Coordinates of C-alpha atoms in Angstrom, one line a residue:
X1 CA -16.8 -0.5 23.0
X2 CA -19.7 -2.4 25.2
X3 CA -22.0 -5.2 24.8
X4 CA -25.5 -5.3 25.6
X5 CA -27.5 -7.7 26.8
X6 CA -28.9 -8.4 23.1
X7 CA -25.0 -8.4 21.5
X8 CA -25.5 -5.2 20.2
X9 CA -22.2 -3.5 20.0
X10 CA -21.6 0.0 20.3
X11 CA -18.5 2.3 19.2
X12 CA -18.1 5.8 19.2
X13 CA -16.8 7.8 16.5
X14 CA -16.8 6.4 12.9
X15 CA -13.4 5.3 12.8
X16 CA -13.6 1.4 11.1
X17 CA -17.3 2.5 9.9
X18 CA -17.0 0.1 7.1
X19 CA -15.4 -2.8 8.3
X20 CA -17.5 -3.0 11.4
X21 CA -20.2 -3.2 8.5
X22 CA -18.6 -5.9 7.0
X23 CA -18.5 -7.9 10.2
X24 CA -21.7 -7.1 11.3
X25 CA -23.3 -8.6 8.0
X26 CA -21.4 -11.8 8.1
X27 CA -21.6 -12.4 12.3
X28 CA -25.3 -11.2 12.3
X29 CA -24.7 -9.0 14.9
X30 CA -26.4 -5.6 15.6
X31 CA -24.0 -2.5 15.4
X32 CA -24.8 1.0 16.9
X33 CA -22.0 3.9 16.1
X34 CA -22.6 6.8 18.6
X35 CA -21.4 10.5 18.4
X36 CA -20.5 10.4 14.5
X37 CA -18.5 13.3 14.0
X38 CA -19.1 15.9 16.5
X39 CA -16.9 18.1 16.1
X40 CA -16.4 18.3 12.3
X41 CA -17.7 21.2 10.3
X42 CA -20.2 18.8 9.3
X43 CA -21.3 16.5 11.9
X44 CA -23.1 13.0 11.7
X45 CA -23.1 10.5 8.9
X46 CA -21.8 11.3 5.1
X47 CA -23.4 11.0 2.2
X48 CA -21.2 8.2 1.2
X49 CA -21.7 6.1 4.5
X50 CA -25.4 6.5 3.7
X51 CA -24.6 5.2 -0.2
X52 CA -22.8 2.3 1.3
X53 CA -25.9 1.4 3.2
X54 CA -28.2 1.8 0.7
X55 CA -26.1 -0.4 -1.7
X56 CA -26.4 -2.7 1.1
X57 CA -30.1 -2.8 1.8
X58 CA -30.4 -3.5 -2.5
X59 CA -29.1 -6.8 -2.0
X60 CA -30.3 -7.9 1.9
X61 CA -33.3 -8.2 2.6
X62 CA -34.9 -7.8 6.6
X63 CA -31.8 -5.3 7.3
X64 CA -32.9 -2.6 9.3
X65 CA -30.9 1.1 9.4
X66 CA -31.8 3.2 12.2
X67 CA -30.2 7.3 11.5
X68 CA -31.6 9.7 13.7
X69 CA -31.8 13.6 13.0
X70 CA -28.9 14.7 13.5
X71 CA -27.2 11.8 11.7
X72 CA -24.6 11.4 14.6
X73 CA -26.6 8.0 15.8
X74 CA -26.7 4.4 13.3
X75 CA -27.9 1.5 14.2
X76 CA -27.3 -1.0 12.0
X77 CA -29.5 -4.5 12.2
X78 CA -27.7 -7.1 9.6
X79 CA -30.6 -9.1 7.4
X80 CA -30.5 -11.9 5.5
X81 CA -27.9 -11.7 2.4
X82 CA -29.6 -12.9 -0.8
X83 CA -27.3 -11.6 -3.5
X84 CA -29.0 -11.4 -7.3
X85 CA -28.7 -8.8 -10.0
X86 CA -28.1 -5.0 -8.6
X87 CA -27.3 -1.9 -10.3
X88 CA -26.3 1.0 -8.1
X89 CA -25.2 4.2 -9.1
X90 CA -22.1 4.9 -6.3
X91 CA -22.0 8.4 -4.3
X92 CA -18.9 10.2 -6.0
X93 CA -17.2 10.8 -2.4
X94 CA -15.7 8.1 -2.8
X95 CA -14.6 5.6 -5.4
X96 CA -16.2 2.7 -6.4
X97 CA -13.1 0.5 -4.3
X98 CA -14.7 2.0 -1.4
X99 CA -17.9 -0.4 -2.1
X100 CA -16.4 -3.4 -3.7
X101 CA -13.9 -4.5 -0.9
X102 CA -17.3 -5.2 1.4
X103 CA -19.2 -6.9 -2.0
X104 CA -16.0 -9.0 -1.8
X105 CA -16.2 -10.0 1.7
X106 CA -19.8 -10.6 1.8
X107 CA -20.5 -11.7 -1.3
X108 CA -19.7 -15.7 -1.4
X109 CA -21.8 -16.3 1.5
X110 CA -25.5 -15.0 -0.2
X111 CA -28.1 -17.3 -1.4
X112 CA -27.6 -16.5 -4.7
X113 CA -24.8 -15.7 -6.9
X114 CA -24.0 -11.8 -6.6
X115 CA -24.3 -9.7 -10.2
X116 CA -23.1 -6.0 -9.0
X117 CA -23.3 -3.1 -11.7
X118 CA -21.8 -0.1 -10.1
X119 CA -21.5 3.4 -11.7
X120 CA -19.0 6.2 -10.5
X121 CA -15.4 6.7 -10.0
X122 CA -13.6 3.5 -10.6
X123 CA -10.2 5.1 -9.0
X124 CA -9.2 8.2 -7.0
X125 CA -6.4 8.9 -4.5
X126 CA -8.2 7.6 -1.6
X127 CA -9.7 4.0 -2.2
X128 CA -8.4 1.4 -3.6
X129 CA -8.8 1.3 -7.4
X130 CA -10.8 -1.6 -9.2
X131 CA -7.5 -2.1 -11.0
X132 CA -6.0 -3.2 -7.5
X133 CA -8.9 -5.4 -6.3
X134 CA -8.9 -6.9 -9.4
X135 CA -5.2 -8.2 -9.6
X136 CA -4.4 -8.3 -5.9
X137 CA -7.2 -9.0 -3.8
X138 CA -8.9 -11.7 -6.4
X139 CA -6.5 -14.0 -6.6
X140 CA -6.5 -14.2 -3.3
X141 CA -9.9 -14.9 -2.8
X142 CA -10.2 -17.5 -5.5
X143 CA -7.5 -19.7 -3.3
X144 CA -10.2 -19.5 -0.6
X145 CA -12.9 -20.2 -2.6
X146 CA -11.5 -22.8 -4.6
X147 CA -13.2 -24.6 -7.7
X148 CA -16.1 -22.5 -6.8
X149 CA -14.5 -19.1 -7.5
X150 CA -13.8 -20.1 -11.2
X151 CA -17.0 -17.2 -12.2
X152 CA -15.5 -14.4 -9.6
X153 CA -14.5 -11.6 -11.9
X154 CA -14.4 -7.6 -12.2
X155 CA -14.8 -6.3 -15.2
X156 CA -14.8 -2.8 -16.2
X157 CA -16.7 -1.5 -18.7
X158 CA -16.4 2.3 -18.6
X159 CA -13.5 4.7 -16.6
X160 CA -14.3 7.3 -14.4
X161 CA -12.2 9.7 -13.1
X162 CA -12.6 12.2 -10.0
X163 CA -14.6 14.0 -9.3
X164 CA -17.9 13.6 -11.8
X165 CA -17.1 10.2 -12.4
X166 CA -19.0 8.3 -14.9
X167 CA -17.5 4.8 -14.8
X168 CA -18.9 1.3 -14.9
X169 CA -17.6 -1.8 -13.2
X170 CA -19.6 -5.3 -13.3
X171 CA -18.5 -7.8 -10.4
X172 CA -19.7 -11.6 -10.3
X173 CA -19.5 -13.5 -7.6
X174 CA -20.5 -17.3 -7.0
X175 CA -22.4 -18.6 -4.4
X176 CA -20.5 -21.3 -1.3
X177 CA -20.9 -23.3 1.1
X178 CA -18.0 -22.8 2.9
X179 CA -14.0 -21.8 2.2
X180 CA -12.0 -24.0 1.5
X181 CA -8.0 -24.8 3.2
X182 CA -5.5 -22.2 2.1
X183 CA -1.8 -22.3 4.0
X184 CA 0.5 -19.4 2.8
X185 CA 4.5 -19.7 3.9
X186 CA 6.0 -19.9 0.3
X187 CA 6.5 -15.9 -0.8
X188 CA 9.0 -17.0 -3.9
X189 CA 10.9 -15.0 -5.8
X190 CA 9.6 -12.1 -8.2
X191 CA 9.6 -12.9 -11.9
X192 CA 8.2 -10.7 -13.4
X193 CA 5.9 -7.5 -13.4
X194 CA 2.7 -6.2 -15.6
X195 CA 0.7 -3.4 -15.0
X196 CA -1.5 -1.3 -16.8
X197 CA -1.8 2.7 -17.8
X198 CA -4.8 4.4 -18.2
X199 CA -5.7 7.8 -18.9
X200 CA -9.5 9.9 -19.3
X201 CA -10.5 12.6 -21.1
X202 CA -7.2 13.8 -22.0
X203 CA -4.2 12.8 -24.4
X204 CA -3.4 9.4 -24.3
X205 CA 0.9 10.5 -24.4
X206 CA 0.6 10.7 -20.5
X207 CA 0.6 6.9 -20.3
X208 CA 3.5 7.0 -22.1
X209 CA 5.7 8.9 -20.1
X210 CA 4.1 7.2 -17.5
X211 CA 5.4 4.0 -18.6
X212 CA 8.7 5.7 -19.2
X213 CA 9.3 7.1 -16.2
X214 CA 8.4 3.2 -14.0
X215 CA 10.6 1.2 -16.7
X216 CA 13.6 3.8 -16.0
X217 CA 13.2 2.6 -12.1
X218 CA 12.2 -1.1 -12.6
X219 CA 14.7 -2.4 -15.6
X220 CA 17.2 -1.9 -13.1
X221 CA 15.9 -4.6 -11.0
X222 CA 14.4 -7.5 -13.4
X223 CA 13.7 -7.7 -17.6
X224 CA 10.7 -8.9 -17.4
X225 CA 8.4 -5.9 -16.9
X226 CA 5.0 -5.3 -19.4
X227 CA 2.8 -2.3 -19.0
X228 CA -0.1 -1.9 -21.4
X229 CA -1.9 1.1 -22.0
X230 CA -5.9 1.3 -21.7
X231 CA -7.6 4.3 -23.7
X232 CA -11.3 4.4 -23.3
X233 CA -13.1 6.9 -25.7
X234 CA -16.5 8.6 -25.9
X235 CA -18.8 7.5 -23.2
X236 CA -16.2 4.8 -21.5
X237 CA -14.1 7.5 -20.6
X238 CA -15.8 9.2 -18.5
X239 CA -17.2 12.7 -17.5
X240 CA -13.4 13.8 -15.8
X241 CA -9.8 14.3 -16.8
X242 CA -7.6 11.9 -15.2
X243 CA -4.7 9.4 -15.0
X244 CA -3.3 6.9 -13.3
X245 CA -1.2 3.4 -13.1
X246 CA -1.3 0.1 -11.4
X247 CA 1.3 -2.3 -11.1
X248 CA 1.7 -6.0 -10.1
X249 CA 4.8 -8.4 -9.3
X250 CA 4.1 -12.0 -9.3
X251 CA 6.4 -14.4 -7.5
X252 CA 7.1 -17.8 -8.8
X253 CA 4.9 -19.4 -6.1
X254 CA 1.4 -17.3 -7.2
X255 CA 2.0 -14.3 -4.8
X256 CA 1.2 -11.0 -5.9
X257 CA 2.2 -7.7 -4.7
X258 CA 0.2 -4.6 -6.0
X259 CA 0.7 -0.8 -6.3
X260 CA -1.2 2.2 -7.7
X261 CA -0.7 5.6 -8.3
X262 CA -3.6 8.3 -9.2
X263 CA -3.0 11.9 -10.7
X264 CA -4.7 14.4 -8.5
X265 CA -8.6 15.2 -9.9
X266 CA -9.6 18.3 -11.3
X267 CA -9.8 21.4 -10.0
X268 CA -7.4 19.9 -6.6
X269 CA -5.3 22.1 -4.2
X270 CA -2.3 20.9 -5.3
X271 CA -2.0 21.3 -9.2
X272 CA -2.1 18.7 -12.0
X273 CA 0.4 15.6 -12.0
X274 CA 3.2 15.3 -13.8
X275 CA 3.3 11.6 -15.9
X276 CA 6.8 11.0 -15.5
X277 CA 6.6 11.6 -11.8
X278 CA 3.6 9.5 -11.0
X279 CA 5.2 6.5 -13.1
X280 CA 8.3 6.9 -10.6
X281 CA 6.5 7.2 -7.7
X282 CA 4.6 4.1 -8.5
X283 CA 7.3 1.9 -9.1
X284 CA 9.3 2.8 -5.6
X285 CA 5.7 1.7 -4.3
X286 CA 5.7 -1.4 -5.7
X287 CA 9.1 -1.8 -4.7
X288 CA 8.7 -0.7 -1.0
X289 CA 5.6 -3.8 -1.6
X290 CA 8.1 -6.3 -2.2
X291 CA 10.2 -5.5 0.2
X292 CA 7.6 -5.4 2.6
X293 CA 7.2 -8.9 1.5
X294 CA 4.8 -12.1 2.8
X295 CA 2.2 -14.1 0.7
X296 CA -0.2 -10.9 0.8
X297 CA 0.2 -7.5 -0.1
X298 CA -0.8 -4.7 2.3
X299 CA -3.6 -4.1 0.8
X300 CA -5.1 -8.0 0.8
X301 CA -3.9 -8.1 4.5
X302 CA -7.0 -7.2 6.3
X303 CA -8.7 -9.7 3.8
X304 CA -7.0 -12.9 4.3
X305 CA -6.7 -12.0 8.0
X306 CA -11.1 -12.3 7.3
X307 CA -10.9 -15.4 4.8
X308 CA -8.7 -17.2 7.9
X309 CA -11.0 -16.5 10.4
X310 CA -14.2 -17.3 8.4
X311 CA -13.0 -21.1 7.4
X312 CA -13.4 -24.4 9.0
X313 CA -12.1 -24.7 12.9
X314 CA -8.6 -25.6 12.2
X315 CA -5.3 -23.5 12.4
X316 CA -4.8 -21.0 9.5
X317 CA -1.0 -19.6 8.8
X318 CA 0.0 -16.9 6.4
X319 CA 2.9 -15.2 5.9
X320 CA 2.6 -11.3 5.9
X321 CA 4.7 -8.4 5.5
X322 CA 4.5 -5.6 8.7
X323 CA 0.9 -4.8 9.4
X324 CA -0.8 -1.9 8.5
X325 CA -2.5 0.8 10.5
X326 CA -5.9 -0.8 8.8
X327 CA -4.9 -4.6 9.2
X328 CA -4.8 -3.9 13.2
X329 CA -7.4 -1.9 13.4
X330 CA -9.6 -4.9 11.7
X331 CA -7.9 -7.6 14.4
X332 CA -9.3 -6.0 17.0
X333 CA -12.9 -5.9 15.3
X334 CA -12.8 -9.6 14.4
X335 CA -12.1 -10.5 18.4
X336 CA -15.3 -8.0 18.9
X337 CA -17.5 -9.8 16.1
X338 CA -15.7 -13.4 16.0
X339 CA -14.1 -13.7 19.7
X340 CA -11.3 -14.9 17.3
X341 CA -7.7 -13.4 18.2
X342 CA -4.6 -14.5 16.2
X343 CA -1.2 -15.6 17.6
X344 CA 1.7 -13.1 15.6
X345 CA 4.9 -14.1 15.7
X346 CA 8.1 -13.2 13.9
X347 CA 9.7 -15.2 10.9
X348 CA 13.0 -17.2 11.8
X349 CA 15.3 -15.7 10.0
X350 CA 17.8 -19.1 9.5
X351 CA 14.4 -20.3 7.3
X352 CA 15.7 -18.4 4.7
X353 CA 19.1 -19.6 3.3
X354 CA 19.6 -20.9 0.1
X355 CA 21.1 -24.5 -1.0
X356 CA 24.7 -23.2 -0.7
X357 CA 24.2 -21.7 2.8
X358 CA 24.0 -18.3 1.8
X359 CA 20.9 -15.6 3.1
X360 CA 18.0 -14.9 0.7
X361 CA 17.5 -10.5 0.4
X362 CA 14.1 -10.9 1.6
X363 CA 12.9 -7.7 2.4
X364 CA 11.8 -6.3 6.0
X365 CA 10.8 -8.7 9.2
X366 CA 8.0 -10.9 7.8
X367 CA 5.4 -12.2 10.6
X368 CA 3.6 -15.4 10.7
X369 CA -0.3 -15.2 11.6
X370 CA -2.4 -18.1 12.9
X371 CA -5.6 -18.0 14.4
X372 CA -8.3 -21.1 14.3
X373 CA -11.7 -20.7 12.1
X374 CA -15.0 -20.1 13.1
X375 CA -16.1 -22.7 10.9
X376 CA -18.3 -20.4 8.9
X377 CA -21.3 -21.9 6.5
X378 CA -23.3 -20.0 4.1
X379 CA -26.7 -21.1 6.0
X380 CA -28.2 -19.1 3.2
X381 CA -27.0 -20.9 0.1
X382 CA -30.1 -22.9 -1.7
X383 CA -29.7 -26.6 -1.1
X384 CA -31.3 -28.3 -4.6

């Protein structure tokens, strides 16, 4: 990575493609990815890198997108952010998570409150599935944006499954000035666990066994466990056969750890799902979630890590599980976009005894993150 003399960045490869987006949009700093692919079968930009960009250019305006023939060159020049109705229909190479995680980073700070129709695949194997934004990384975001965030909400309207798709999901999003104080140290305990079952285009007994199989695993552990099922029909179910499940502890503090599963799509390498197994597998995820433990789960990491950074210029601390892959990966763009590094340390582990003396079970190694905000204003909110 290098800086010019007009802070453009440059990277090569198109590793962090999105979140470098993300950044660029909210720091208003030119991006240029160089050598895209080289030596893939097919080199340069995909088709659903170019979506993404699209989608973004619907709601911007001034943004300018430079791609040049080969499509291994982007420049990206970050406009001004202006929010408003838009209805995008979503490349089908990836899901429709792919595009809401950066609608919910960018989309507080616009000048007007964000209305975001988005047709395709609302969960696949690869992305995270608007089921899992919805209960894991909104909660978190209302905290940040405080009374204002009472009108954020995703609602979905129609299911799509991979690979045609043909799902509908509706995401609101106010408009603010700037975030507001959030401190998270208090994980709690888990007390209880919801989570939902869907299934497309086929018969609606897979959510049962589904359910089955996770209850088998997670009445072991606490009583209090609800999964309801969601059957679409006609049109709302979309054009491919699927299935899928997405769980959600809650502790007694607020927290919220999230898990998913996703049968494989049609036609895949590897042969259809089984129900029973899929339920299973998804409740040792959620499991492994809480054991991984913090006031985030590892999929909201990266997200807080950008809500900390983005607030007024005081100290920040959460409480997080072991990072992710992704979370570090997006560290190191924030110093690039934000100069803003974070000071990581380990939880004392004496800080968690009961009353009587005794040690909490509270999972793996938990690590406390600070870092001090930029102080971050939506300069392109309407002032009445």
């Amino acid at each position: 990575m290098s800086k010019t003399a007009k802070q453009v960045l440059k990277y090569d490869g198109c590793n962090f493609f999105r979140q470098r987006i993300i950044l660029s949009l909210l720091s208003g700093r030119s991006v240029k990815f160089r050598q895209l692919r080289l030596t893939h079968q097919s080199p340069g930009i995909t088709t659903y890198e170019r979506s993404l960009l699209e989608l973004i250019g619907r709601f911007t305006n001034g943004t300018r997108i430079e791609i040049n023939e080969t499509g291994t060159s982007v420049f990206f020049q970050p406009g001004l952010l202006c929010g408003g109705e838009v209805t995008y229909e979503c490349d089908t190479g990836r899901s429709i998570g792919y595009y809401l995680e950066v609608l919910l980073c960018v989309a507080p700070f616009c000048k007007e409150p964000l209305q975001a129709t988005l047709r395709g695949i609302t969960a696949d194997r690869y992305d995270s599935t608007v089921d899992r934004l919805k209960y894991s990384v909104l909660p978190i975001q209302k905290k940040f944006l405080g009374d204002d965030g009472e009108s954020l909400d995703i609602k979905i309207n129609k299911r799509g499954s991979a690979p045609d798709g043909g799902g509908e999901v509706v995401f609101n999003c106010p408009r603010v000035a700037k975030l507001c104080d959030v401190t998270l140290l208090d994980q709690g305990k888990v007390w209880k666990i919801r989570g939902v079952a869907w299934a497309t285009k086929i018969s609606a007994d897979v959510m049962g066994r589904m359910i089955d199989g996770c209850r088998s695993i997670l009445t072991k552990f606490l009583a209090d466990v609800k999964i309801y099922k969601d059957r679409r029909k006609g049109l709302a179910e979309g054009r491919s056969p699927g299935f899928g499940m997405t769980l959600w502890a809650q502790t007694k503090t607020g927290i919220v750890y999230c898990a998913e599963v996703v049968s494989n799509p049609k036609g895949s390498k590897d042969g259809p799902s089984v129900p029973d197994d899929l339920g299973k597998e998804c409740a040792t995820c959620l499991l492994c979630e809480i054991s991984r433990g913090g006031c985030v789960d590892s999929g909201s990491q990266s997200f807080a890590c950008l809500m900390m950074v983005l607030r007024d210029k005081d100290v920040s601390k959460i409480k997080m599980g072991q990072l992710t892959n992704y979370t570090i990966g997006f560290l190191r763009n924030l110093r690039d976009f934000f100069g803003v590094t974070f000071h990581i340390e380990e939880e004392d582990k004496n800080a968690d005894l009961s009353l009587d003396g005794e040690e909490l079970q509270t999972g793996d190694q938990k690590l406390i993150l600070k870092c001090s905000g930029v102080g971050y204003r939506n300069l392109n909110r309407v002032i009445l």
